[in-house]
Coordinates of C-alpha atoms in Angstrom, one line a residue:
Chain V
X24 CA -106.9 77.1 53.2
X25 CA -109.5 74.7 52.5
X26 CA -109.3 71.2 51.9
X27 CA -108.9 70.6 48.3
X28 CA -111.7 67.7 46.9
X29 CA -108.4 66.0 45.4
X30 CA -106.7 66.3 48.9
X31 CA -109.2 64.2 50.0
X32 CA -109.6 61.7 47.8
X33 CA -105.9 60.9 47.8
X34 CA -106.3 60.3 51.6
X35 CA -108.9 58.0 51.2
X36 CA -107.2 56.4 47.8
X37 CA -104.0 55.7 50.5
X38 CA -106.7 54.2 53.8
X39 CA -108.7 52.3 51.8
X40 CA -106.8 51.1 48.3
X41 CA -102.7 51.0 49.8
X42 CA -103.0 49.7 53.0
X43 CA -101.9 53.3 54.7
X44 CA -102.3 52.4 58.2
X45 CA -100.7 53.3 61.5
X46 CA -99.1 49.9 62.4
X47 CA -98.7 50.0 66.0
X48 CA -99.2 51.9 69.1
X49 CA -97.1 51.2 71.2
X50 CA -97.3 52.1 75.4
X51 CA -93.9 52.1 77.1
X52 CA -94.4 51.0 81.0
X53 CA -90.9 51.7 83.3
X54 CA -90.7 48.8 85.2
X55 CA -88.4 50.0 88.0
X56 CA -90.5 50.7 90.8
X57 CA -91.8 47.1 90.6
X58 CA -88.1 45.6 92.3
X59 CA -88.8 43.8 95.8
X60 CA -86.3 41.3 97.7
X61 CA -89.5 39.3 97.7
X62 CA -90.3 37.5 94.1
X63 CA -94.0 36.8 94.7
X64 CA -94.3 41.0 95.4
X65 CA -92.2 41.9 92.2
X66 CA -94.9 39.6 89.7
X67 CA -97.8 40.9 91.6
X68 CA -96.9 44.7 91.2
X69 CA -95.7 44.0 87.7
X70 CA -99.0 43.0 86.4
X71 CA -101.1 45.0 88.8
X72 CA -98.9 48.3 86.9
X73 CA -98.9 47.1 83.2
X74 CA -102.7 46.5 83.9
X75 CA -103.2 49.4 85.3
X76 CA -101.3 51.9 82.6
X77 CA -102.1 50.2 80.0
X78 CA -106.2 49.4 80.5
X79 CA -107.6 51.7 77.7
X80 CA -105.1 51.2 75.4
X81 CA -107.0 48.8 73.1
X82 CA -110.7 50.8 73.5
X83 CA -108.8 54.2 72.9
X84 CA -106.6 53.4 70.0
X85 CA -109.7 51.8 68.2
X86 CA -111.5 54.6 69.2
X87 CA -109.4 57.3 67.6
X88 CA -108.8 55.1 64.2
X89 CA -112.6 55.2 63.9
X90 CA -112.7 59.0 64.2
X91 CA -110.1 59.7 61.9
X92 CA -110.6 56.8 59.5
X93 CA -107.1 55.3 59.3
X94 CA -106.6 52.0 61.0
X95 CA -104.3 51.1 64.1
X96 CA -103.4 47.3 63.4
X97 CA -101.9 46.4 66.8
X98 CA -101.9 47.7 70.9
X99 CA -98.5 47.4 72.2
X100 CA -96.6 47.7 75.4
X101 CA -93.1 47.7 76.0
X102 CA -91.4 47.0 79.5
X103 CA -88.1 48.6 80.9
X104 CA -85.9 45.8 80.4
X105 CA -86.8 42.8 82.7
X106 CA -83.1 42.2 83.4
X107 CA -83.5 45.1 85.6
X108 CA -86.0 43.2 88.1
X109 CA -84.2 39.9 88.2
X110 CA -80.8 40.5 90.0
X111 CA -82.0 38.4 92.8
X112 CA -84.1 35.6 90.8
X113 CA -83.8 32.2 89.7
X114 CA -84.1 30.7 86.3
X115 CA -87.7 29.1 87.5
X116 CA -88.4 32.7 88.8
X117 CA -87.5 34.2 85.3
X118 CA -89.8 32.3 83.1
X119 CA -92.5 33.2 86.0
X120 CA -91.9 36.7 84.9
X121 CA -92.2 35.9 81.7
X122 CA -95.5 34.1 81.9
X123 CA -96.9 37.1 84.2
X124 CA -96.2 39.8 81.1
X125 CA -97.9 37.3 78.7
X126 CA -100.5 37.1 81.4
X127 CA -101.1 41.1 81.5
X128 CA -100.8 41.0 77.7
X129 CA -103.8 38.7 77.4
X130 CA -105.8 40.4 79.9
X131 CA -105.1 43.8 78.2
X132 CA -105.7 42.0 74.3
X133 CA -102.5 43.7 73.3
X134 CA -100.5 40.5 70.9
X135 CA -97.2 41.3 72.4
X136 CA -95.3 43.1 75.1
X137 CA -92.0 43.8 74.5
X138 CA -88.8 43.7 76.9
X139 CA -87.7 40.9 78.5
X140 CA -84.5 42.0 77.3
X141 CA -80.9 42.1 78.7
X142 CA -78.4 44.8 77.7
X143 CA -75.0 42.9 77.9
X144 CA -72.9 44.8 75.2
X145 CA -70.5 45.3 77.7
X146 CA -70.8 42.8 80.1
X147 CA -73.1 40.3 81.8
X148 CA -74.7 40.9 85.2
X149 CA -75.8 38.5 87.4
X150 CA -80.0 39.5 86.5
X151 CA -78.8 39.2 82.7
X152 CA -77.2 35.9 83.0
X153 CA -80.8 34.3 84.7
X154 CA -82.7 36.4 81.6
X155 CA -80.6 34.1 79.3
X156 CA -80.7 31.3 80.8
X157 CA -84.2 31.0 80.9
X158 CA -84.9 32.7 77.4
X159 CA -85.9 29.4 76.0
X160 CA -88.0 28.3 78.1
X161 CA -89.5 31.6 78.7
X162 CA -90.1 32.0 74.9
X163 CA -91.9 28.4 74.4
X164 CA -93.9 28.4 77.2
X165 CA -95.4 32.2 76.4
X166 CA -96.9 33.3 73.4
X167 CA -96.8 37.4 73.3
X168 CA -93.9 38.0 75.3
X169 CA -91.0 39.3 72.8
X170 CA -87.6 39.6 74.1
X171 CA -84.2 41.3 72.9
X172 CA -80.8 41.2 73.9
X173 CA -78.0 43.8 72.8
X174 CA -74.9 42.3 72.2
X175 CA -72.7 45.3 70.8
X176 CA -72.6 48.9 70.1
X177 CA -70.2 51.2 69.1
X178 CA -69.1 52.5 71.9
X179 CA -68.0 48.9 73.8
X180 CA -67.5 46.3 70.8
X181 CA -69.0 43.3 71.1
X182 CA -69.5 40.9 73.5
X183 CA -68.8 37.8 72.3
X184 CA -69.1 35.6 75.1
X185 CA -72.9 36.9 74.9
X186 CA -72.6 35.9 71.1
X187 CA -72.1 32.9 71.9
X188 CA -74.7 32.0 73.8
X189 CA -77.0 33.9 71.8
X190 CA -76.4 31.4 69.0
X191 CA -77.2 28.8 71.7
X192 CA -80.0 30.4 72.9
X193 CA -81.5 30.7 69.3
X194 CA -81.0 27.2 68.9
X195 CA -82.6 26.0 71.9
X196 CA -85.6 27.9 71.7
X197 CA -85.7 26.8 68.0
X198 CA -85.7 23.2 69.2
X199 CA -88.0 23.7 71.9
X200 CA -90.9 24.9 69.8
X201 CA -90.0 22.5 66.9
X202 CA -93.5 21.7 66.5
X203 CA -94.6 25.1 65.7
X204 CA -91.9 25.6 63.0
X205 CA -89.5 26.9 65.6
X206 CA -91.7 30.2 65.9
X207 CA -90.0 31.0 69.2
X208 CA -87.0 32.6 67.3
X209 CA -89.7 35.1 65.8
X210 CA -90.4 36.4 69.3
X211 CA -86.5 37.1 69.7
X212 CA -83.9 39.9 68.3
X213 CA -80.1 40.2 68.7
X214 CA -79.2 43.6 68.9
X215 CA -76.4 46.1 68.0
X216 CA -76.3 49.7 69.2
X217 CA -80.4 49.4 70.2
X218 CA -82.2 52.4 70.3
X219 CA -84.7 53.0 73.4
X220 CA -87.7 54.0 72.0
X221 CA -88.4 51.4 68.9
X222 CA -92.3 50.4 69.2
X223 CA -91.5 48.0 66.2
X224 CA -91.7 44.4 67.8
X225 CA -90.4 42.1 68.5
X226 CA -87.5 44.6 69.7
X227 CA -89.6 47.4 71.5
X228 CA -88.3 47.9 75.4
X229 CA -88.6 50.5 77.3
X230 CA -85.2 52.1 77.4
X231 CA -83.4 53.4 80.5
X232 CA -83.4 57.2 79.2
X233 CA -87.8 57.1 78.6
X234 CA -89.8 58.3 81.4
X235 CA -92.6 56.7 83.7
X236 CA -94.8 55.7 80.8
X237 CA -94.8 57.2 77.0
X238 CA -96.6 56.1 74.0
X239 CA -95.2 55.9 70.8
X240 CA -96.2 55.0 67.1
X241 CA -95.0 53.4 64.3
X242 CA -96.3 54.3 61.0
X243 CA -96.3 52.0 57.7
X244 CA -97.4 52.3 54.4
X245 CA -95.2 50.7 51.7
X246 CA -98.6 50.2 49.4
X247 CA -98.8 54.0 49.6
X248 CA -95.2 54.8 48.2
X249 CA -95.5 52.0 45.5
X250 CA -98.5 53.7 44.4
X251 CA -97.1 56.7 44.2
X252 CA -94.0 55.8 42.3
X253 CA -96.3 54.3 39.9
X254 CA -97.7 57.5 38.6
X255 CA -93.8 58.4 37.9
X256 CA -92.9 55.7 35.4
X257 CA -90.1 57.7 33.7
X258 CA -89.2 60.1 36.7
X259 CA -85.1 60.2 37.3
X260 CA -83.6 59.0 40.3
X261 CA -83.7 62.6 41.9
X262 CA -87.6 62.8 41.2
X263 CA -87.9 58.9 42.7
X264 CA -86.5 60.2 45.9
X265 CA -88.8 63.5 46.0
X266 CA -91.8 61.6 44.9
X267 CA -91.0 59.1 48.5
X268 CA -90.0 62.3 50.1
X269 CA -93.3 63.9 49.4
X270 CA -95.7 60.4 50.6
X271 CA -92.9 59.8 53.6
X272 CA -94.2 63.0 54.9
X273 CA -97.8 62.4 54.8
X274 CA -97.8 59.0 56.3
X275 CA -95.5 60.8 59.0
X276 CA -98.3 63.6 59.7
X277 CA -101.0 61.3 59.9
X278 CA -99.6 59.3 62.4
X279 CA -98.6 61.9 63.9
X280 CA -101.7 63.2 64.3
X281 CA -103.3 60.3 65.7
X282 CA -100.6 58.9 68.1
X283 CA -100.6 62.3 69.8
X284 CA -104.9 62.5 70.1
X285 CA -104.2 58.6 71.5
X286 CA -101.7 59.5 73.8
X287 CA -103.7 62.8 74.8
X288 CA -106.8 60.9 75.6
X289 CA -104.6 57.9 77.6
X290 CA -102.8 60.8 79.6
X291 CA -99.2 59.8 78.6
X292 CA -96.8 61.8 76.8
X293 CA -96.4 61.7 73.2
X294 CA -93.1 59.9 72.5
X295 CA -91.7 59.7 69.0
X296 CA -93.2 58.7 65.8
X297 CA -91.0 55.8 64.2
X298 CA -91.7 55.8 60.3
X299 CA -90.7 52.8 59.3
X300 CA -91.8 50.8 55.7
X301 CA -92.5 47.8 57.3
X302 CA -94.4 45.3 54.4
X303 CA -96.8 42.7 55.3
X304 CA -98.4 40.1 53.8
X305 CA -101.1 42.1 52.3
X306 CA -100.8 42.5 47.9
X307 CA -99.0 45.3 47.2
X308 CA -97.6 46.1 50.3
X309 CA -94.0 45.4 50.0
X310 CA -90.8 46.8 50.7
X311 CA -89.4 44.7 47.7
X312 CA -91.7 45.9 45.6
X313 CA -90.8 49.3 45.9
X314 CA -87.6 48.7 45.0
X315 CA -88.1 46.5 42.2
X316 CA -90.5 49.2 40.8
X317 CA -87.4 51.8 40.9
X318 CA -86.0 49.3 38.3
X319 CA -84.9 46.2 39.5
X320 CA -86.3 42.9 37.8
X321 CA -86.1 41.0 40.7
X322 CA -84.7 42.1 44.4
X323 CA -81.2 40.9 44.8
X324 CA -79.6 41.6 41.2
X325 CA -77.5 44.3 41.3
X326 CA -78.5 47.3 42.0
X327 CA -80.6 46.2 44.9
X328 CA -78.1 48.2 47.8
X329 CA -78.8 51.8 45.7
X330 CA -82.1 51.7 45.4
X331 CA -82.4 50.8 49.3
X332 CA -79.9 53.3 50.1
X333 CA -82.6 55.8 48.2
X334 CA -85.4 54.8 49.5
X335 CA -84.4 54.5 53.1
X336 CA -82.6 57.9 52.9
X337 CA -86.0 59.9 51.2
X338 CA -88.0 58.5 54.2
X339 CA -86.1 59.9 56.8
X340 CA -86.2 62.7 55.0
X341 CA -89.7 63.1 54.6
X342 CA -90.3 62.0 58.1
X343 CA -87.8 64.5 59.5
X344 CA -89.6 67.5 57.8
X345 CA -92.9 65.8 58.7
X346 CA -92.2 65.5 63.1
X347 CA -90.1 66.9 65.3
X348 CA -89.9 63.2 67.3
X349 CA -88.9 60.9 64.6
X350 CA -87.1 58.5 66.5
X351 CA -87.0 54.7 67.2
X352 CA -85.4 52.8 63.4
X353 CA -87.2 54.9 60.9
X354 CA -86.5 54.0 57.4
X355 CA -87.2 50.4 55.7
X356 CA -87.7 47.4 57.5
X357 CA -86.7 43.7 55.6
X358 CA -88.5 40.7 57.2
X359 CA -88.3 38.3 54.5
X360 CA -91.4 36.0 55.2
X361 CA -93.3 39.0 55.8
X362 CA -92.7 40.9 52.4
X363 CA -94.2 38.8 49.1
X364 CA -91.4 40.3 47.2
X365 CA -88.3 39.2 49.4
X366 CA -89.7 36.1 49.5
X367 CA -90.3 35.8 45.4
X368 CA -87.3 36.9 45.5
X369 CA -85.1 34.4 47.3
X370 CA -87.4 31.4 45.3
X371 CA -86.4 32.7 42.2
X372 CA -82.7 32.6 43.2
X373 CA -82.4 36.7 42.8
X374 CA -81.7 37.1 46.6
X375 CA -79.3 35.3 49.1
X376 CA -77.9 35.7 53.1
X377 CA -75.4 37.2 51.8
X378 CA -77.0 40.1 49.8
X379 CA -79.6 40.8 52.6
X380 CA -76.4 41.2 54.9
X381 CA -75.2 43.3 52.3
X382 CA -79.1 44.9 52.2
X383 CA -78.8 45.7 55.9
X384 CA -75.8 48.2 56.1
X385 CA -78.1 50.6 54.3
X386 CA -81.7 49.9 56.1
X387 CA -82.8 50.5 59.5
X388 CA -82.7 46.8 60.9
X389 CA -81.2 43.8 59.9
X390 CA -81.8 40.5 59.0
X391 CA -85.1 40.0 59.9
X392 CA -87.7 37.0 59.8
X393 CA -85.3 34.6 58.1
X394 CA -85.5 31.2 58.5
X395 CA -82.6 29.0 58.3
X396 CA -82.2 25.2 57.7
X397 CA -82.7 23.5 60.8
X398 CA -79.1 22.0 61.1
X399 CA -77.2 25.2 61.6
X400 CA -75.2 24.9 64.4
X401 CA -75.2 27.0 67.5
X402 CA -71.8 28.3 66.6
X403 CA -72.6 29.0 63.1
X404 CA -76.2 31.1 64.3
X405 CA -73.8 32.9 66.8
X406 CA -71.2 33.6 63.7
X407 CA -74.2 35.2 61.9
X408 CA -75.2 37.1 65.0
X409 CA -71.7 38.4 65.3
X410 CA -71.0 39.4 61.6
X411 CA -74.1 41.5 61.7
X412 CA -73.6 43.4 64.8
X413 CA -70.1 44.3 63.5
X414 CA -71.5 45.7 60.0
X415 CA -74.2 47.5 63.1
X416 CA -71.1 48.9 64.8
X417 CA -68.4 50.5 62.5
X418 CA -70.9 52.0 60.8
X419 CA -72.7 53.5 64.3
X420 CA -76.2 51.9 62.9
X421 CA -78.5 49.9 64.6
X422 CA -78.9 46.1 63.2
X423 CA -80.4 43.3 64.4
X424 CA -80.9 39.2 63.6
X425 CA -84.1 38.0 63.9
X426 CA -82.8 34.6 62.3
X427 CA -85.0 30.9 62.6
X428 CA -83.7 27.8 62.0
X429 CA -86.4 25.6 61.5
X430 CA -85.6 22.5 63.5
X431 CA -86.8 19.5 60.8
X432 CA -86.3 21.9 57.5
X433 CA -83.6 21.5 55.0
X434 CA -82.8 24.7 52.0
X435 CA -85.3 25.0 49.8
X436 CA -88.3 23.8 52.2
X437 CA -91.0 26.7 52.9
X438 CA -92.5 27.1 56.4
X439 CA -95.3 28.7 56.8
X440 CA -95.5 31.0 60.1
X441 CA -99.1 32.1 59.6
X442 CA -100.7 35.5 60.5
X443 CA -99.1 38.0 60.7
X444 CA -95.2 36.6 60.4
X445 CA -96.3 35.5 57.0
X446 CA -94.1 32.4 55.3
X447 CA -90.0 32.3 54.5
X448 CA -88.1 29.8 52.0
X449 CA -85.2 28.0 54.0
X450 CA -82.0 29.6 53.2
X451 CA -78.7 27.6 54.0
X452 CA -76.1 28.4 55.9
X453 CA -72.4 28.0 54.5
X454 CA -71.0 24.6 55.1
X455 CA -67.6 26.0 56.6
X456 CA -67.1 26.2 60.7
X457 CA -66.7 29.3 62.3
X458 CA -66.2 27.4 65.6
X459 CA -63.1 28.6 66.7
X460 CA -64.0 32.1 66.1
X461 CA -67.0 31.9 68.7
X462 CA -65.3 29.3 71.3
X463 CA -62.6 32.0 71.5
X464 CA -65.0 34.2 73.4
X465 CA -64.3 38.0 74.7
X466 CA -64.8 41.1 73.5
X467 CA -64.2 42.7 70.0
X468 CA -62.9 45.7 70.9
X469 CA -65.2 49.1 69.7
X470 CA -63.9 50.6 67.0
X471 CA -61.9 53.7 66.1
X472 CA -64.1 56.4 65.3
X473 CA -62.0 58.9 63.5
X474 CA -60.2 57.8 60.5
X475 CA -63.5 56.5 58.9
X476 CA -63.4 54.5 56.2
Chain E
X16 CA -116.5 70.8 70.8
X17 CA -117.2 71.7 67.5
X18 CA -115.9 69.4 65.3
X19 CA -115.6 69.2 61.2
X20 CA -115.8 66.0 59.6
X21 CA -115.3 65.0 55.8
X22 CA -118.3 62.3 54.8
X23 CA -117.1 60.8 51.2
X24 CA -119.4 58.7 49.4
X25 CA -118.3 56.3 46.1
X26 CA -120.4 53.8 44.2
X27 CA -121.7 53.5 40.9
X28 CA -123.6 56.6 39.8
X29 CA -127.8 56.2 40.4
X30 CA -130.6 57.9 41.5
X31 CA -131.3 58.9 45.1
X32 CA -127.6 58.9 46.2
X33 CA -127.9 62.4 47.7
X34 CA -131.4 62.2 48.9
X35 CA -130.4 59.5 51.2
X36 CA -127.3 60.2 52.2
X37 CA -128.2 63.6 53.2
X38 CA -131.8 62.2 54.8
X39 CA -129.5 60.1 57.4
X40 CA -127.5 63.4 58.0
X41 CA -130.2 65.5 58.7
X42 CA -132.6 63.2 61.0
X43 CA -129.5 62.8 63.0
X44 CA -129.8 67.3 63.3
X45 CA -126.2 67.4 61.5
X46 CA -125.9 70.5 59.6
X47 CA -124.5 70.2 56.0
X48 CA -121.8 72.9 55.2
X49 CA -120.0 71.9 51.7
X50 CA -120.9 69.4 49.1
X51 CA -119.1 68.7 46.0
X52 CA -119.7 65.5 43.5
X53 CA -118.1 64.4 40.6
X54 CA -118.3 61.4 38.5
X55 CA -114.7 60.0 38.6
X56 CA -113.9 57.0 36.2
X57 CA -117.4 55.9 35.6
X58 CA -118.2 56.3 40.0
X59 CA -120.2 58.5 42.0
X60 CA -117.8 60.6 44.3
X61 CA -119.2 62.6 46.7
X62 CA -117.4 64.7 49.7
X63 CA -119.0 66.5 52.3
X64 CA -117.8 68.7 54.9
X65 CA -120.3 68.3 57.8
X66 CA -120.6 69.8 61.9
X67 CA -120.6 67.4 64.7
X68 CA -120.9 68.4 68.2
X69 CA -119.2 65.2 70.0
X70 CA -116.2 63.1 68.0
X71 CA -117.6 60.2 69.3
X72 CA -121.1 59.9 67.9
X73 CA -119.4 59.8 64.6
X74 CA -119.6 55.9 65.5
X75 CA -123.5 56.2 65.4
X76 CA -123.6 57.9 62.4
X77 CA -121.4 55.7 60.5
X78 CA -124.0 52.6 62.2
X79 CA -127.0 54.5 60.7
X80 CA -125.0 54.8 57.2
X81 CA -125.4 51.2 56.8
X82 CA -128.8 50.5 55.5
X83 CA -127.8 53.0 52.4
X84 CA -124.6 51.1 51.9
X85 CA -126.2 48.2 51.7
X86 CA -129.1 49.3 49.6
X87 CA -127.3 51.5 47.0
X88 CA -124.0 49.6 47.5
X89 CA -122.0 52.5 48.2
X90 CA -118.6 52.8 50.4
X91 CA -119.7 55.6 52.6
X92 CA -116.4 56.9 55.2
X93 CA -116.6 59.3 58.0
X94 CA -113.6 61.3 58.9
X95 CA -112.5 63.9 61.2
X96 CA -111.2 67.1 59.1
X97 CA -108.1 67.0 60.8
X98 CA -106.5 64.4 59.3
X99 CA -106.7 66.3 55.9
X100 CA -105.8 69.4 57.7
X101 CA -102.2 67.1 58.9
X102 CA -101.5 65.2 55.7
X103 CA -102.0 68.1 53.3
X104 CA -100.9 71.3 54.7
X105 CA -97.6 72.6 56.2

């Protein structure tokens, strides 16, 4: 059937007036093959294979997104995870690492490799223990390396002696790049229950279960489903969820599309299409938004957990019936300084830590891109970390904390990021210790998974 | 390869639009196989559904569009057909 002249002005209505665009291609490199007793060996072969894979990544991708008239905003690459390669190494040797992947990343243009990650739900090995260690040094001396660490999942518990340290971790890195607003932190996610194939930063690796090399895409477009349920003023809730049903599955064909001509035309296999809402700074282009346009005055009030869970559930859906791959966190991402209405939201008093915790056991992530005041203590960042990964496991979801305190900045301060990480109010942190919670160390047990509740 | 490509053009309605839209399309030997226009609240729409030979001279193309942008102040866009083909049908 031909196109329809209506067909194809909504396309272009979506490109060029909602900010439809294909927000990331993302290459993932295995790493494995690059292990050698000898450290020197190990950095060289790293960089000569990331450089090597990943060399018309950039000229390819633009290529394409001139062809088909949607834009891909960033060129990604995501590493096996460099735990793997350090079993050996010293903390000196670790940051090395790090500074050869931001390196490669800056030969190749891409603004940020993912995966100098540890997985230590379980436990810690000897590689992941040097990863920590040198984390924050790693993180303030590079500037596109992006690192996660998966503390939990539902299947071990978690592990909070790596909790703890985490909260350390956060809080050194915060302190080392205090002149920069603590951006550091943004480079860094706690994870529970990861999944292997996210090309979202800053938590994209290259999981254990992905081949040699795949490429994989994550598609945005919360302008375009705003739009939309603005032609539906008085639709009920059933018709809200169709209506983001219906664009869900056009963004999800789109990209598609395009991530499979890119990966064609790199020779890599297709991996999965993540379709995410993910808002940036750009008007209009807002998860919050969204939401508030279901009927909220402000996100936060009540009310603010249904419409997500609507939402996020009618994307999947539409991206389900759109692909065959949907994989990585599809649904609804919530960085607060990246979204104008989260962050409206929190100045107007509408929105707390508490309700985005709240927010997060029905969205894909977690708490994401929030900055803290800068006297949070290590135990009480760790006490965050630990509450979230326990809402991530006993209800077998992903979430992650992307938290920064802001070294210098007291509640009610804004810092501005810049670029693409936007700006964030400082939220507090509740006054109360939760020291001898984290001191006691261990593992939460994983839960029972019959007998839900 | 043949290709298919959707051309759509939007500015405010005047004359010579389509005279130099299609005079770029034909001196680069493109043939023309659909037009439709339509004045759409108050702009000039126009959609066309032209042949290409090689995906990647559609860079050219959308190059030698820019004088008539400039002059006419239109927003002209080049696309391949496929993406229509993706979003729109099952």
């Amino acid at each position: 059937m031909p196109i329809a002249f209506t067909e194809i002005q909504e396309t272009i209505r979506m490109v060029e007036m909602e900010h439809l665009d294909i927000r990331t291609v993302t290459m993932g490199i295995s790493l494995r093959d690059c292990a050698d007793h000898d450290f020197e060996t190990v950095k060289r072969k790293v960089y000569e294979k990331i450089t090597c894979y990943a060399k018309d990544l950039q000229t390819t991708a633009n290529q394409v997104a001139k062809e088909y008239g949607v834009p891909i905003i960033n060129k990604r690459i995501a590493i096996s995870p460099a735990a793997e390669l350090l079993g050996n190494a010293t903390k000196e040797q670790a940051i090395e690492l790090a500074e050869t992947l931001d390196k490669a990343a800056q030969t190749l243009d891409v603004d940020f490799i993912g995966g100098f990650s540890a997985l230590v739900h379980k436990g810690i090995s000897k590689g992941d223990q040097i990863l920590l260690d040198a984390l924050p040094e790693a993180l303030s001396k590079t500037e596109r390396v992006c690192s996660s660490i998966s503390v939990a999942t539902t299947r071990t518990g978690i592990n909070m002696d790596a909790v703890r340290q985490m909260g350390q971790i956060i809080h050194e890195t915060a302190t080392l790049t205090k002149d920069d607003n603590s951006i550091g932190c943004a480079k860094l996610v706690v994870f529970c229950n990861p999944v292997e194939d996210n090309p979202f930063m800053a938590g994209a690796f290259h999981g254990a279960g992905e081949g040699e090399s795949v490429l994989s895409v994550g598609v945005s477009g919360p302008g375009v489903v705003l739009n939309a349920l603005k032609r539906y003023p008085n639709a009920d809730l059933g018709e809200v969820s169709d209506v983001i049903k219906n664009t869900a599955f056009k963004i999800t064909r789109a990209g598609e599309l395009i991530g499979r001509v890119v990966a064609e035309r790199l020779n890599v296999p297709f991996g999965i299409m993540d379709l995410s809402l993910a808002p940036t700074n750009a008007m209009n282009d807002s998860v919050a938004e969204i939401l508030e346009e279901i009927g909220l005055e402000r996100v936060g009030t009540h009310g603010t957990i249904a419409a997500l869970a609507l939402m996020n559930d009618a994307v999947k859906k539409g991206g389900a019936m759109a692909s065959s791959y949907v994989g990585g966190l599809s649904g609804a991402f919530i960085p607060v300084s990246e979204d104008n209405g989260m962050i409206r939201g929190i100045e107007e008093g509408a929105l707390n830590l508490s309700k985005l915790e709240a927010m997060t056991c029905v969205c894909s992530v977690g708490l994401d891109m929030i900055a803290l005041e800068g006297n949070a203590s290590p135990e009480t960042l760790s006490a965050i970390i630990a509450d979230e990964a326990a809402i991530g496991m006993i209800n077998k979801k992903t979430t992650a904390i992307r938290v920064i305190p802001v070294i210098g900045k007291e509640e009610g301060e804004t810092v501005e990021f810049g670029g693409l990480l936007g700006r964030a109010p400082i939220i507090g942190v509740n006054q109360f210790s939760s020291d001898k919670l984290i001191q006691r160390g261990g593992r939460i047990p994983a839960p029972l998974q019959s007998l839900i509740n | 390869m043949q290709k298919r490509a959707v051309v759509s053009v939007v500015g405010k309605d005047q004359v010579g639009i389509i005279a130099k839209v299609t005079t770029v399309i034909s001196g680069n030997n493109i043939n023309i196989l659909d037009i439709s226009q339509t004045i759409l609240q108050g702009f000039f729409t126009m959609i066309m559904l032209i042949e290409i030979n090689d995906p990647s001279n559609l860079e050219t193309l959308q190059e030698k569009f820019k004088p008539v942008e400039q002059e006419l102040g239109l927003k002209i866009n080049i696309q391949l057909e496929d993406i229509f083909q993706a979003m729109h049908r099952v």
